[in-house]
XYZ file of C-alpha atoms in Angstrom:
538
model
C 95.620 61.431 -23.357
C 92.698 59.140 -23.720
C 88.999 61.049 -24.613
C 86.714 58.059 -24.905
C 86.557 54.779 -23.351
C 83.898 51.823 -24.487
C 83.524 48.579 -22.505
C 81.595 46.036 -23.840
C 79.930 43.720 -21.796
C 78.712 40.817 -24.045
C 75.415 39.952 -23.237
C 74.898 42.073 -20.466
C 71.215 42.107 -19.415
C 69.309 44.190 -16.695
C 67.513 41.009 -15.827
C 70.359 39.771 -14.342
C 72.233 42.998 -13.288
C 69.439 44.744 -11.552
C 68.947 41.984 -8.262
C 72.678 42.270 -8.018
C 72.892 46.239 -8.149
C 69.764 45.863 -5.215
C 71.740 43.553 -3.240
C 74.931 45.927 -3.348
C 76.806 43.273 -5.160
C 78.269 45.640 -8.134
C 79.195 48.966 -6.217
C 81.495 49.996 -9.484
C 78.559 49.869 -11.994
C 76.207 51.379 -9.646
C 78.332 54.305 -9.152
C 78.757 54.728 -13.160
C 74.915 54.554 -13.219
C 74.354 56.979 -10.408
C 76.430 59.732 -11.909
C 75.414 59.066 -15.619
C 72.756 57.956 -17.916
C 71.653 53.980 -18.079
C 68.934 52.148 -19.734
C 68.274 49.211 -22.556
C 70.119 49.010 -25.624
C 67.823 47.273 -28.467
C 69.941 44.789 -30.522
C 69.675 43.491 -33.896
C 67.294 41.055 -35.017
C 68.297 38.327 -34.296
C 70.000 39.220 -31.787
C 73.008 37.253 -32.292
C 76.756 38.263 -31.530
C 78.225 38.377 -35.057
C 75.439 40.823 -36.572
C 75.104 42.726 -33.494
C 78.698 44.052 -32.909
C 79.087 44.563 -36.568
C 76.003 46.859 -36.354
C 77.445 48.414 -33.322
C 80.540 49.322 -35.231
C 79.184 50.425 -38.068
C 75.957 51.949 -37.221
C 74.259 49.741 -40.056
C 71.617 47.668 -40.173
C 72.041 43.778 -41.317
C 70.143 44.926 -44.309
C 73.168 47.111 -45.117
C 76.044 45.115 -43.896
C 74.566 41.743 -45.283
C 75.364 39.839 -41.916
C 72.470 38.167 -40.023
C 74.589 35.024 -38.285
C 78.347 34.222 -38.479
C 78.029 32.330 -41.818
C 76.329 34.543 -44.432
C 75.812 34.354 -48.190
C 77.213 36.793 -50.673
C 74.578 36.219 -53.419
C 71.297 35.990 -52.971
C 71.212 33.056 -55.565
C 73.406 30.798 -53.937
C 73.231 29.031 -50.617
C 77.424 28.837 -50.189
C 77.997 30.392 -46.418
C 81.089 32.189 -45.406
C 82.296 33.155 -42.044
C 81.926 36.860 -41.267
C 85.307 38.697 -41.242
C 87.341 42.105 -40.851
C 86.551 42.726 -44.354
C 83.073 43.568 -43.318
C 84.429 46.116 -40.748
C 87.081 47.877 -42.644
C 86.180 51.136 -44.126
C 82.676 50.955 -42.384
C 83.155 51.303 -39.005
C 83.275 54.267 -36.899
C 86.904 53.664 -35.709
C 88.037 53.962 -39.433
C 86.230 57.434 -39.617
C 88.289 58.395 -36.329
C 91.672 56.961 -37.631
C 91.129 58.798 -41.070
C 90.529 62.168 -39.219
C 93.834 61.780 -36.876
C 92.665 60.206 -33.698
C 94.433 57.171 -32.413
C 92.121 54.109 -31.857
C 92.455 51.192 -30.023
C 90.414 48.002 -30.595
C 90.687 44.877 -28.239
C 89.005 41.451 -28.234
C 86.170 42.692 -31.033
C 84.196 39.624 -32.095
C 84.639 38.413 -36.075
C 87.239 41.301 -36.201
C 89.810 39.063 -37.955
C 92.125 39.274 -39.620
C 92.955 42.509 -37.732
C 94.306 45.683 -39.868
C 96.206 48.533 -39.270
C 94.524 51.810 -37.778
C 96.700 54.439 -38.400
C 100.194 55.259 -37.325
C 99.110 54.920 -33.505
C 96.460 52.596 -33.525
C 96.189 49.114 -33.017
C 94.058 45.816 -33.194
C 93.248 42.877 -31.374
C 90.930 40.414 -32.817
C 88.602 38.240 -30.719
C 86.185 35.366 -31.109
C 86.287 34.427 -34.813
C 90.290 34.316 -34.449
C 92.444 31.502 -34.130
C 94.914 31.580 -31.191
C 98.224 32.042 -32.406
C 100.353 35.183 -33.343
C 98.068 36.488 -36.195
C 95.542 38.232 -34.208
C 97.014 41.602 -33.502
C 98.107 44.628 -35.555
C 101.004 45.977 -34.907
C 102.022 41.985 -35.456
C 104.295 42.111 -32.112
C 101.474 43.123 -30.000
C 100.668 39.693 -29.464
C 103.939 39.132 -27.592
C 103.819 41.692 -25.426
C 99.791 40.611 -24.433
C 101.497 37.332 -23.892
C 104.086 38.964 -21.297
C 101.161 40.574 -19.985
C 98.939 38.003 -19.563
C 101.048 35.003 -18.849
C 99.740 33.695 -22.624
C 97.100 35.641 -24.021
C 94.010 33.482 -24.862
C 91.113 33.701 -27.509
C 87.936 32.002 -25.929
C 86.992 29.560 -23.228
C 85.305 26.688 -25.506
C 82.188 26.636 -22.874
C 80.278 24.328 -24.764
C 82.965 22.077 -25.261
C 82.236 18.274 -23.903
C 85.037 18.699 -21.316
C 82.976 20.733 -19.477
C 80.086 18.455 -19.338
C 79.298 18.233 -15.460
C 82.062 20.289 -14.599
C 80.739 23.765 -13.762
C 83.605 24.239 -11.107
C 86.212 23.741 -13.641
C 84.351 25.971 -16.451
C 83.612 28.855 -13.812
C 87.463 28.600 -12.757
C 88.577 29.159 -16.378
C 86.139 31.944 -16.883
C 87.776 33.739 -14.091
C 91.396 33.208 -15.066
C 90.163 34.582 -18.792
C 88.628 37.222 -17.061
C 91.893 38.074 -15.090
C 93.984 38.141 -18.446
C 91.249 40.285 -20.037
C 91.759 43.002 -17.645
C 95.204 42.605 -17.299
C 95.366 43.095 -21.132
C 93.376 45.979 -21.414
C 94.861 47.607 -18.523
C 98.233 47.282 -20.213
C 97.013 48.597 -23.411
C 95.396 51.801 -21.704
C 98.291 52.892 -19.435
C 101.317 52.041 -21.997
C 99.411 52.719 -25.527
C 96.992 55.556 -24.544
C 94.754 55.619 -27.449
C 92.458 58.773 -28.181
C 89.933 55.880 -27.967
C 89.803 52.659 -26.640
C 87.067 49.989 -27.385
C 87.654 46.596 -25.284
C 85.244 43.666 -25.092
C 84.478 41.277 -22.310
C 83.526 38.123 -23.436
C 82.928 35.977 -20.610
C 79.772 37.310 -19.478
C 78.085 35.562 -22.563
C 79.708 32.417 -22.309
C 79.012 32.066 -18.455
C 75.329 33.004 -18.771
C 74.759 30.448 -21.420
C 75.962 27.567 -19.192
C 75.312 28.821 -15.806
C 71.471 30.212 -16.579
C 69.890 26.834 -15.174
C 72.199 27.259 -12.017
C 70.994 30.893 -11.450
C 67.697 30.722 -12.226
C 64.893 29.090 -9.755
C 62.177 29.320 -12.563
C 64.210 27.358 -15.195
C 63.522 23.922 -16.979
C 66.880 22.439 -15.764
C 67.056 24.095 -12.222
C 67.949 21.632 -9.566
C 67.328 23.118 -5.895
C 69.823 20.623 -4.950
C 72.719 21.516 -6.793
C 75.701 22.825 -5.277
C 75.665 26.145 -3.593
C 78.731 27.188 -5.493
C 77.581 26.263 -8.775
C 74.273 28.180 -8.141
C 75.907 31.347 -7.492
C 78.753 31.130 -9.994
C 76.952 33.750 -12.309
C 76.755 36.172 -9.324
C 80.333 35.740 -8.437
C 81.345 36.267 -12.084
C 79.782 39.615 -12.783
C 80.899 40.677 -9.125
C 84.241 39.915 -10.780
C 83.650 42.031 -13.902
C 82.353 44.702 -11.540
C 86.070 45.001 -10.457
C 86.912 45.153 -13.983
C 84.738 48.216 -14.329
C 86.073 49.601 -11.733
C 89.795 49.559 -12.895
C 88.601 50.836 -16.568
C 86.725 53.517 -14.931
C 89.453 54.156 -12.471
C 91.802 54.921 -15.585
C 89.025 57.222 -17.211
C 88.520 59.107 -14.377
C 92.349 59.951 -14.282
C 92.334 60.670 -17.981
C 88.972 62.684 -17.636
C 87.608 60.453 -19.966
C 83.921 59.933 -20.732
C 82.973 55.836 -20.249
C 80.486 53.982 -22.184
C 79.497 50.431 -21.001
C 77.631 48.531 -23.834
C 76.207 44.901 -24.748
C 75.475 43.717 -27.551
C 72.237 41.737 -26.653
C 70.373 40.617 -23.474
C 70.163 37.087 -22.041
C 66.915 34.984 -20.478
C 66.319 31.392 -20.093
C 65.910 28.650 -22.770
C 63.236 26.236 -21.605
C 62.195 24.437 -24.691
C 63.393 23.597 -28.058
C 61.891 23.570 -31.731
C 63.400 21.445 -34.039
C 62.731 23.168 -37.146
C 64.107 20.757 -39.845
C 62.182 17.916 -38.427
C 59.035 19.980 -38.346
C 59.596 21.179 -42.015
C 59.999 17.375 -42.969
C 56.870 16.042 -41.005
C 55.132 18.492 -43.391
C 56.810 17.282 -46.687
C 58.697 20.860 -46.990
C 61.923 19.725 -46.658
C 63.158 16.505 -48.152
C 66.437 14.900 -47.007
C 69.100 13.731 -49.433
C 69.456 10.188 -49.864
C 72.528 9.083 -48.134
C 74.228 5.837 -47.289
C 72.294 4.279 -43.973
C 75.773 4.499 -41.886
C 75.944 8.066 -42.935
C 72.151 8.869 -42.071
C 72.189 7.253 -38.825
C 75.676 8.978 -37.885
C 74.042 12.204 -38.509
C 70.456 11.773 -36.829
C 71.807 9.783 -33.795
C 74.933 11.971 -33.381
C 73.235 14.715 -31.026
C 72.351 12.119 -28.721
C 75.657 10.217 -28.980
C 77.287 13.428 -28.125
C 75.090 13.308 -24.906
C 76.109 10.143 -24.096
C 79.973 11.056 -24.726
C 80.143 13.957 -22.878
C 80.180 12.434 -19.165
C 83.119 10.147 -20.655
C 85.042 13.379 -22.137
C 84.498 15.043 -19.018
C 85.825 12.325 -16.777
C 89.021 11.803 -19.549
C 89.603 15.072 -21.118
C 92.326 13.531 -23.515
C 89.059 12.111 -25.642
C 88.248 15.755 -26.393
C 90.208 16.140 -29.714
C 88.748 12.723 -30.813
C 85.223 13.520 -30.029
C 85.482 16.830 -31.915
C 87.088 15.303 -35.175
C 84.245 13.063 -35.311
C 81.803 15.985 -34.852
C 83.612 17.767 -37.503
C 83.345 14.898 -40.139
C 79.705 14.805 -39.672
C 78.966 18.386 -39.428
C 79.261 19.197 -43.055
C 78.121 22.408 -44.432
C 74.643 24.646 -43.637
C 73.185 23.286 -46.550
C 74.133 19.630 -46.918
C 71.666 16.635 -46.455
C 68.979 18.420 -48.462
C 67.093 16.802 -51.603
C 67.350 20.131 -53.490
C 64.938 18.996 -56.141
C 62.130 18.257 -53.813
C 62.613 20.237 -51.031
C 60.277 23.776 -50.760
C 62.241 25.159 -47.997
C 65.204 24.474 -45.395
C 66.922 25.518 -42.357
C 70.632 25.622 -42.403
C 72.498 24.040 -39.586
C 73.679 27.026 -37.962
C 71.536 29.084 -35.533
C 69.918 28.562 -32.446
C 68.319 31.609 -31.513
C 65.726 32.273 -33.844
C 64.509 30.358 -37.025
C 65.864 30.842 -40.172
C 64.318 29.452 -43.568
C 65.650 29.616 -47.023
C 62.869 29.245 -49.697
C 64.199 26.772 -52.806
C 60.543 27.398 -54.353
C 60.307 30.830 -56.035
C 56.630 30.572 -55.854
C 55.269 33.366 -53.430
C 52.259 30.966 -52.902
C 54.767 28.400 -51.237
C 56.018 31.080 -48.911
C 52.782 32.100 -47.792
C 52.071 28.285 -47.181
C 55.132 27.854 -45.005
C 54.109 31.139 -43.151
C 50.839 29.847 -42.279
C 51.665 26.410 -41.135
C 54.386 28.253 -38.806
C 51.539 30.641 -37.388
C 49.422 27.691 -36.692
C 51.876 25.399 -35.052
C 50.742 23.510 -31.864
C 52.096 21.625 -29.219
C 51.642 17.964 -28.275
C 48.786 18.675 -26.515
C 47.463 20.860 -29.489
C 47.991 23.997 -27.674
C 48.819 26.730 -29.780
C 52.871 27.686 -29.638
C 53.536 31.789 -29.647
C 55.519 32.215 -33.023
C 56.431 35.630 -34.527
C 57.170 35.297 -38.207
C 58.861 37.737 -40.120
C 59.952 38.253 -43.791
C 63.208 40.446 -44.390
C 61.574 43.447 -45.626
C 59.734 43.760 -42.199
C 63.145 43.692 -40.259
C 65.892 45.178 -42.769
C 66.459 47.991 -44.904
C 69.358 48.311 -47.684
C 70.752 46.873 -50.879
C 72.227 43.687 -48.652
C 68.240 43.050 -47.574
C 68.065 39.984 -50.109
C 71.231 37.938 -48.398
C 68.419 37.548 -45.429
C 66.676 34.245 -44.897
C 63.457 34.289 -46.732
C 61.698 33.494 -43.460
C 62.393 34.205 -39.781
C 60.858 33.519 -36.451
C 61.010 33.371 -32.988
C 59.434 31.025 -30.496
C 57.882 32.085 -27.210
C 59.829 35.367 -27.617
C 63.407 33.577 -27.872
C 62.585 31.277 -24.649
C 62.139 28.221 -27.045
C 65.231 27.780 -28.852
C 65.088 26.789 -32.912
C 67.471 24.127 -33.382
C 67.750 22.930 -36.943
C 69.709 19.820 -36.218
C 67.759 16.256 -36.541
C 66.171 15.337 -32.951
C 66.498 11.843 -31.544
C 62.783 11.374 -31.157
C 59.547 11.778 -33.142
C 58.662 15.393 -31.410
C 59.599 18.574 -32.995
C 59.000 20.630 -29.615
C 60.618 19.184 -26.658
C 60.958 20.400 -23.075
C 64.360 21.599 -22.152
C 67.236 23.594 -23.968
C 69.363 22.060 -26.790
C 71.945 21.094 -24.618
C 72.778 21.841 -20.822
C 75.478 24.456 -21.977
C 72.838 26.325 -23.778
C 70.425 26.804 -20.748
C 70.558 30.454 -21.067
C 69.887 32.476 -24.721
C 70.211 35.892 -26.078
C 67.473 38.928 -25.967
C 66.500 42.075 -27.895
C 67.098 43.898 -24.743
C 71.103 44.993 -24.087
C 72.187 47.607 -22.177
C 74.246 50.742 -21.887
C 75.828 52.941 -19.059
C 77.254 56.207 -19.769
C 79.188 58.491 -17.432
C 82.060 60.814 -17.868
C 83.126 64.529 -17.626
C 80.862 65.468 -20.737
C 77.560 63.421 -19.919
C 74.738 65.098 -18.428
C 73.154 62.903 -15.048
C 69.893 61.581 -16.114
C 67.866 58.691 -16.220
C 68.362 58.052 -19.656
C 66.613 56.925 -22.713
C 66.229 53.759 -24.783
C 68.371 53.603 -27.399
C 69.585 50.993 -30.354
C 72.472 49.711 -30.827
C 72.805 51.362 -34.124
C 73.024 54.535 -32.046
C 76.521 53.647 -30.948
C 78.825 54.667 -33.944
C 76.962 58.076 -34.486
C 77.139 58.871 -30.998
C 80.723 58.233 -30.626
C 81.719 60.464 -33.566
C 79.443 63.094 -32.329
C 81.005 63.026 -29.055
C 84.367 63.439 -30.841
C 83.426 66.062 -32.759
C 83.664 64.140 -36.303
C 81.057 63.926 -38.958
C 78.760 61.015 -39.174
C 78.540 58.781 -42.291
C 75.057 59.124 -43.826
C 74.874 55.641 -44.273
C 74.601 55.010 -40.581
C 71.015 54.199 -39.518
C 71.744 55.289 -36.157
C 71.171 58.721 -34.416
C 73.498 60.631 -32.179
C 72.235 60.581 -28.660
C 72.556 63.740 -28.021
C 70.574 64.057 -24.750
C 73.627 62.013 -23.179
C 75.733 64.988 -22.882
C 75.553 68.588 -21.251
C 74.110 71.280 -22.471
C 77.624 72.822 -22.470
C 78.987 70.367 -24.201
C 76.307 70.032 -27.111
C 76.749 74.125 -27.472
C 80.135 73.238 -28.739
C 79.189 70.610 -31.446
C 76.408 69.694 -34.274
C 75.128 66.785 -35.561
C 76.923 66.773 -39.508
C 76.367 64.137 -41.715
C 78.783 63.342 -44.871
C 79.441 60.387 -47.172
C 81.394 57.608 -46.059
C 83.840 57.689 -48.993
C 84.731 61.249 -47.992
C 85.519 60.395 -44.638
C 87.495 57.246 -44.578
C 88.470 56.984 -48.467
C 88.882 54.027 -50.377
C 90.967 50.905 -50.363
C 90.181 47.632 -48.379
C 92.778 45.308 -47.981
C 92.458 41.869 -49.101
C 91.781 39.237 -46.379
C 90.853 35.559 -46.552
C 88.353 33.921 -44.655
C 88.704 30.442 -42.922
C 85.187 29.331 -42.631
C 85.909 25.934 -41.898
C 87.985 27.379 -38.873
C 85.536 29.776 -37.558
C 82.676 26.746 -37.967
C 85.095 24.801 -35.352
C 84.954 27.737 -32.976
C 81.167 28.317 -33.006
C 80.659 24.617 -32.339
C 83.105 24.861 -29.386
C 80.862 27.556 -28.077
C 77.628 25.849 -28.981
C 76.567 28.285 -32.006
C 76.298 25.290 -34.456
């Protein structure tokens, strides 16, 4: 019998959902809100898929997980970046505590949870974003074949930023709906046939759709075209209405099982109307010096974004050219620290992030760090108007033994409404109107969502919460101790007075709860980078 179901809606934001709720487009979500509690769920900083989902699972801030983006360092003295993998989750996540204490747990389509690992005798795990589209994404191994039969060929992702979708929003919308139908079929099968005590499933198409379709959905967006096809303008609404049906399907199962249902998002969303080219700005101030390369390689690197924009409509019309275009991009991409004169540069931005600025100091002089921060805080645009930039150092945002793995300087531009692109721009301006690409017209925000409903949930307005609170709250709800390493607090006010009277908040060491002995896992950073490029993250 299933006790608790968590459904992740990647990138869900009240800024999109509230108008749809008011217009009556999301009756299933509205029903869950009416009978339970809902409010904002604050994400990690930065609000990026990889660190956010990891922090939700572990209840730990990035200063403890050491994960700040999809690619991270293992050594503060190194600039070698490796992809996030399941070894960062294993033995640290709330599901590991539950499995060790006799609960059967199913985890489905969880981002960056690859390779999957065993979750007790009756548990299962299905890897999500960051995993290959092959038979290695499930534990038990043969579960992949079951999902293929149920869905008619299970898929991991829809590469919404791929050139084949340039100027083809109708095709992307169709593919996202097909993916959602497969996700729903898979979750329904796993719930009905496996019946774990606890189930955590993630829907990813909501994130991808909002990145791509925000410019069609938002009349205030820099790229909004009032003459665009009405079908494209309504694509985001149609997708969320279909997601609402999935919510209803899961909620129906929860009701039959008398289970509690928690809906969560890893971060929020909003428009991206401008782009700040961080490495171009650093070079203009003499803070980053490019490495000497051949003239051909230099031109290929600098003008590849421009060439890609030219090529995208061609690839869109002739999809067979897509693999060739991607192979050219891969040959140019290199690693996040390529193209730098290490001796003469003071600071650099690795080519791996568009949400906020991440700078790594090459100088150990605190005066140089202070100078970079001062220069950032005094940036103006081409009209000499000040730009809203908030600058942070790791100690202001993180706490824990891995804080020294974080970028030395982090910053946001116009509260995330301006993307920060470390790739080269093709003109002399370091801040330009419009998003980095049309496929990234929407971007992440700090304010996600949560909705809790079920027999143990007290109907109320709900309080604002943190993404770190989810793991300890789930452990509390299932009557288990909370690892003392978790930063979050149990949201006890979610629950009825009677439910609270039956249990208490107890803290124990993580080692006591889960033991030790992680399995050895191998990370394929190159393969992960390929997937991130397909999704517009690098």
